[in-house]
Short mmCIF file of C-alpha atoms in Angstrom, two decimals:
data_model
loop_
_atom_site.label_atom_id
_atom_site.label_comp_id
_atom_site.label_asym_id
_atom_site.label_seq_id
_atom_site.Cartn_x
_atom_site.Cartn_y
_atom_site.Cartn_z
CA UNK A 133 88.29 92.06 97.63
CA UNK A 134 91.72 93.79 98.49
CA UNK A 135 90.25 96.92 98.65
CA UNK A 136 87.46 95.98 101.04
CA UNK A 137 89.82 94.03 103.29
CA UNK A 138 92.07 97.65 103.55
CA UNK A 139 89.16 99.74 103.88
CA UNK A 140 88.25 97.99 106.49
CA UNK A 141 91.25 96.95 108.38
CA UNK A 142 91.68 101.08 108.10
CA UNK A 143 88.63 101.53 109.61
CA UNK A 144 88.96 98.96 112.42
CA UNK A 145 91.94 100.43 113.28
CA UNK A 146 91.24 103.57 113.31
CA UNK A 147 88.56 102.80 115.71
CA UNK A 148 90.43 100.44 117.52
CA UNK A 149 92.87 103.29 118.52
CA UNK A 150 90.92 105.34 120.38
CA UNK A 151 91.88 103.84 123.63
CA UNK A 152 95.69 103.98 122.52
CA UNK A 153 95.36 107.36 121.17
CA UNK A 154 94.41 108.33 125.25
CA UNK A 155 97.25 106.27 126.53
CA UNK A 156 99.61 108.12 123.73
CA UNK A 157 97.79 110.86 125.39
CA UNK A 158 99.15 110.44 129.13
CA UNK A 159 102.51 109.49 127.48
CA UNK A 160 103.25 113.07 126.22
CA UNK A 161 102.70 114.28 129.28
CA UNK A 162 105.32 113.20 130.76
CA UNK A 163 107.66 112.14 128.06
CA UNK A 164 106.92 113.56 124.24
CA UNK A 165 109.90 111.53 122.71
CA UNK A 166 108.70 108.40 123.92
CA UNK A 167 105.24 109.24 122.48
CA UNK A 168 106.87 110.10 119.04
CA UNK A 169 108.54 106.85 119.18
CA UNK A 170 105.65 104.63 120.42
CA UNK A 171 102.91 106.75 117.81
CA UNK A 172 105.75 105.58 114.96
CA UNK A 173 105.82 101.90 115.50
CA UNK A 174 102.02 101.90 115.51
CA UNK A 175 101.28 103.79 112.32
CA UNK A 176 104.11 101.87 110.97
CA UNK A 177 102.70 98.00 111.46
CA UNK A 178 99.54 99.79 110.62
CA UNK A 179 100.97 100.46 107.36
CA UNK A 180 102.53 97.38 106.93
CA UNK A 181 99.73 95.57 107.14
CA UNK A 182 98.01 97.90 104.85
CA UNK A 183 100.94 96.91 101.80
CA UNK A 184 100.86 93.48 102.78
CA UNK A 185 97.06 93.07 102.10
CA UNK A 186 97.86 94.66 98.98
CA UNK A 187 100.05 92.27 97.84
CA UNK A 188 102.44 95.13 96.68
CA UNK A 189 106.12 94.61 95.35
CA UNK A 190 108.19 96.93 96.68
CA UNK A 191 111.88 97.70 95.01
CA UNK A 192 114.13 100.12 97.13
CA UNK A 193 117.57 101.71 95.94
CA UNK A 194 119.69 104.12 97.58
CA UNK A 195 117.75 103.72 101.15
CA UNK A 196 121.75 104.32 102.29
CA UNK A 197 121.90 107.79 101.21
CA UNK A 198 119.45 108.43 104.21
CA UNK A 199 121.02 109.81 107.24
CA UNK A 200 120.41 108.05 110.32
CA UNK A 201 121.41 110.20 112.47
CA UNK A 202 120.25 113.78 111.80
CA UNK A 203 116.74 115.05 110.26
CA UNK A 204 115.99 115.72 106.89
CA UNK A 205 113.70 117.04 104.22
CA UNK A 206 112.64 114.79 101.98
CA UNK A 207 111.02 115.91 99.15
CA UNK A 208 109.22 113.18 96.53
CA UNK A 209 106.96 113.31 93.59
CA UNK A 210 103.57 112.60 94.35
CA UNK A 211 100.92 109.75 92.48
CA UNK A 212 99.48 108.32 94.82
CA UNK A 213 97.77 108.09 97.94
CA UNK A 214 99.81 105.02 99.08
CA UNK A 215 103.30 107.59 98.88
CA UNK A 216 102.71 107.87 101.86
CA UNK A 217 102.15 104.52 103.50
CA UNK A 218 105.17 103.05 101.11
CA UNK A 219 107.60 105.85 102.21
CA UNK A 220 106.79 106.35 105.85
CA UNK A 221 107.21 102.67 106.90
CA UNK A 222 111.27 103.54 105.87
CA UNK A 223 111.69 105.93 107.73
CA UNK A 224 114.76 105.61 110.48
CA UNK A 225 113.43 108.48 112.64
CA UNK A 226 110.50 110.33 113.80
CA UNK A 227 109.16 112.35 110.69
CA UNK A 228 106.19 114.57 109.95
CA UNK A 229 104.49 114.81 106.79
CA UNK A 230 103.17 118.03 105.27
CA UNK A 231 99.19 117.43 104.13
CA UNK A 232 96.98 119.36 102.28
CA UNK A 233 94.69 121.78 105.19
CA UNK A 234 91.59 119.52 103.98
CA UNK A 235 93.30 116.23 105.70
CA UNK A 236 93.02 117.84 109.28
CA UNK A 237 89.31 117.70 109.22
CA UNK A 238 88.89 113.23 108.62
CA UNK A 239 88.56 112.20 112.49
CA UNK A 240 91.00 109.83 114.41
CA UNK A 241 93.33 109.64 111.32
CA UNK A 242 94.66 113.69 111.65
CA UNK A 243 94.63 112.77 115.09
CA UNK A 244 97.62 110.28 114.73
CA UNK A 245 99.24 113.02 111.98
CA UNK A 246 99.56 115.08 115.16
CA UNK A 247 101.12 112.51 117.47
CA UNK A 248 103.75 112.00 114.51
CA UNK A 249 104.48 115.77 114.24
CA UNK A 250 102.70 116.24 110.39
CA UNK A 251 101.49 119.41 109.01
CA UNK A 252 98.50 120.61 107.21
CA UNK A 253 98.84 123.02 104.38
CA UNK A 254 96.55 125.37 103.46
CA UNK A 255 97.27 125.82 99.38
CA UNK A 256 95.21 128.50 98.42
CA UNK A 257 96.31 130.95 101.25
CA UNK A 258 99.50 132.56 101.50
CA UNK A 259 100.10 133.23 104.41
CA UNK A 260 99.21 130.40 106.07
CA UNK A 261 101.14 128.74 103.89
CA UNK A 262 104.06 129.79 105.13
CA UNK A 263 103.27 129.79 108.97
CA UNK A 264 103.63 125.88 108.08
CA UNK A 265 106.91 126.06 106.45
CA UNK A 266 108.10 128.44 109.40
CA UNK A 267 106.46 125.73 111.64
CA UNK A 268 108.12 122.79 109.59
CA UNK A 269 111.60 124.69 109.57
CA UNK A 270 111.19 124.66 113.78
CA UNK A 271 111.04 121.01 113.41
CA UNK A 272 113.33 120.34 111.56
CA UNK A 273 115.72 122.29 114.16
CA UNK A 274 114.14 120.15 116.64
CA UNK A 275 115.12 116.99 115.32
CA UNK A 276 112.49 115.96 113.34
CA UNK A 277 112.64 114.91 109.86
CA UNK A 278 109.61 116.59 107.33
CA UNK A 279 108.74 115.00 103.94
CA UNK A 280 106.69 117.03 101.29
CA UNK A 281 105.40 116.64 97.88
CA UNK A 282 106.48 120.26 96.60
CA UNK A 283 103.74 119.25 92.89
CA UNK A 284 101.20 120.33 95.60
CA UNK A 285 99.06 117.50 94.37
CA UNK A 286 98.57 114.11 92.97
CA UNK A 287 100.30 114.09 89.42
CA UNK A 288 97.36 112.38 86.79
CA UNK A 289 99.12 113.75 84.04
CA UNK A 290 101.08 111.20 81.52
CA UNK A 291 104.42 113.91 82.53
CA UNK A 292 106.92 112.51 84.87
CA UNK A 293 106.16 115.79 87.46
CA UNK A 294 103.86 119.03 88.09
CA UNK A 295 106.15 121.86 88.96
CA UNK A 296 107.58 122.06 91.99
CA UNK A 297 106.33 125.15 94.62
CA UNK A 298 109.88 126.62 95.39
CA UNK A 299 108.51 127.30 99.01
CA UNK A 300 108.89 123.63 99.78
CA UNK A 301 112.55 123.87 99.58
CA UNK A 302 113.00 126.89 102.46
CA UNK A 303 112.50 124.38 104.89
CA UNK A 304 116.06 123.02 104.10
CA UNK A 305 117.51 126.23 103.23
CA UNK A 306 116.72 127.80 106.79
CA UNK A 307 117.12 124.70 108.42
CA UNK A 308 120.52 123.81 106.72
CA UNK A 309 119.16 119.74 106.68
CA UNK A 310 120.21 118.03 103.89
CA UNK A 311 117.53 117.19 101.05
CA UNK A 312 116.35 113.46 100.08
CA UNK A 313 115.30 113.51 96.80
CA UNK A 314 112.90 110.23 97.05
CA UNK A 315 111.47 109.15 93.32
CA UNK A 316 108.37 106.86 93.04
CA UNK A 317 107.32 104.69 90.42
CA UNK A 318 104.18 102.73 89.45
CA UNK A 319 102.67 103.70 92.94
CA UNK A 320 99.24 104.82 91.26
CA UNK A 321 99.19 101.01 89.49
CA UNK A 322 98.10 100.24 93.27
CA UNK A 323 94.86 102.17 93.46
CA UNK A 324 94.15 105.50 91.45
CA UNK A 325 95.00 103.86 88.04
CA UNK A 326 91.49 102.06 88.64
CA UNK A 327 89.87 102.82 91.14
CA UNK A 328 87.93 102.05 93.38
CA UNK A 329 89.90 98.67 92.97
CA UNK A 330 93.10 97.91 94.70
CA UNK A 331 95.17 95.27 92.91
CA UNK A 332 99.17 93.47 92.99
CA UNK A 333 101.74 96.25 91.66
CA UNK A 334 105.35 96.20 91.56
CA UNK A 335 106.45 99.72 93.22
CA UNK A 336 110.33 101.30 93.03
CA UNK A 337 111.32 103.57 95.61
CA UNK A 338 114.58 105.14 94.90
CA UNK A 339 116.62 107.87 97.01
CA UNK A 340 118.79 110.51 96.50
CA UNK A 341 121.98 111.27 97.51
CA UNK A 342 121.76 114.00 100.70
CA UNK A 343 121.86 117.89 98.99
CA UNK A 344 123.01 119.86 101.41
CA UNK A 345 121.85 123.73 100.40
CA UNK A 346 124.43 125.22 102.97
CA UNK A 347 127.48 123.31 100.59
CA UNK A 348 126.22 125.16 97.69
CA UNK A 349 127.08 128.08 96.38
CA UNK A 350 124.67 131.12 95.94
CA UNK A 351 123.54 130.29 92.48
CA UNK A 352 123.19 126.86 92.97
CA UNK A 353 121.11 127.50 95.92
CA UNK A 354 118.73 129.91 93.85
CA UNK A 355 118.60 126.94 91.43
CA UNK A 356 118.09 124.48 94.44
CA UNK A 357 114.14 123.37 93.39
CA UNK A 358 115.01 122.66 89.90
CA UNK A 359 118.17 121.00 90.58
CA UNK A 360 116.01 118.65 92.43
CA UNK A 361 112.90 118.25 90.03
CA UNK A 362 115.88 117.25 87.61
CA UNK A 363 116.98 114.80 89.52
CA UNK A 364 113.86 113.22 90.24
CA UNK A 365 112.52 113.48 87.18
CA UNK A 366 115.82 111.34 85.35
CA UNK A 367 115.34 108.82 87.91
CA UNK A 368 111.88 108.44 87.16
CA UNK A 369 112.57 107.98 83.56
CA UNK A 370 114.95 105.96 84.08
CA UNK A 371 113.45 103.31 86.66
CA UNK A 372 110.14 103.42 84.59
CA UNK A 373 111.76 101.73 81.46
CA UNK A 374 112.99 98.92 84.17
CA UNK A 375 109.21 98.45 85.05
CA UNK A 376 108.73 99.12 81.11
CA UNK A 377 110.88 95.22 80.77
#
């Protein structure tokens, strides 16, 4: 029943949105900050509701290691589709998402992912691969926060993460933002782990302490994407055994 409810509230909204999605529209034509703001609060009781219907549990730690007042890279591990929906409704500032190229063509929703300054990432080609760093690097310099999932896809495996793609982590490095390290637990328990049912799950959010790469020195910096695996990958381990209790 969950599932059906989301679906459609999802759909309805979606739908629904058309007409704001015009008004956002006019907004930006006259003032883009105010439609970044006003496309933010939308998506976010959009994706409040969304949790809510799924009766989902949600544990946070460290949200205080997020600056307020400067933009930032965040860079998770990635179950789930709902990483997305539990993560972005925390965020204190306007912040893009970068989504795999095949996201761009779903109508209405990529829509929205353009009003909130996301990015579409085309995996399997170079080159455009890195126009969208180079495009989430500009930004980042433009005050906009950018979270990515450097595994490059959903992690089914029974291993804590996929590699990282060190590209992810230029973004920072050019930018000189400081890095979030966010760490996820149990967030496939929600959906993927049976699908096509959604059911109650505890979730545990936890993030990192700000990594800036510019207070490194040059061989930490070369070491910069594992450093930050590491860390996500002990905090993984360690949160799972409290969900383990």
């Amino acid at each position: 029943m969950r599932a059906i409810i989301v679906f459609t509230f999802v759909f309805l909204f979606l739908v629904c949105s058309i007409p704001i999605m015009i008004v956002e529209w006019i907004i930006g034509k006259f003032n883009m900050e105010l439609k970044g703001k006003s496309s933010l609060a939308i998506v976010n009781w959009a994706f409040r509701v969304v949790i809510a219907i799924c009766n989902t549990k949600v544990t946070v730690i460290g949200e205080e290691n997020v600056p307020k007042d400067e933009p930032v890279l965040y860079i998770g591990n990635h179950r789930s589709f709902f990483d997305i929906v539990l993560t972005y409704v925390r965020v204190p500032r306007l912040t893009g998402y970068i989504a795999k190229k095949e996201i761009r063509k779903v109508p209405l929703l990529s829509h929205w992912m353009v009003n909130l300054h996301c990015l579409f990432l085309d995996r399997d080609n170079i080159k455009e691969g890195l126009k969208t760093i180079l495009a989430a690097i500009e930004k980042v310099k433009s005050g906009i926060s950018i979270c990515i999932f450097p595994e490059g896809t959903r992690n089914n495996s029974d291993e804590p993460l996929l590699p990282f793609h060190d590209g992810s982590f230029k973004i920072a490095d050019k930018s000189g933002c400081a890095i979030i390290p966010i760490t996820l637990n149990n967030t496939s328990a929600i959906f993927e782990d049976h699908l096509p049912w959604i059911r109650k799950a505890h979730v545990i959010i936890e993030y990192g302490k700000p990594i800036y790469p510019n207070d490194l020195d040059k061989t930490e910096r070369k070491q910069l994407s594992s450093m930050v695996q590491t860390i996500i990958t002990d905090t993984y381990l360690k949160n799972q055994s409290l969900l383990d209790k």
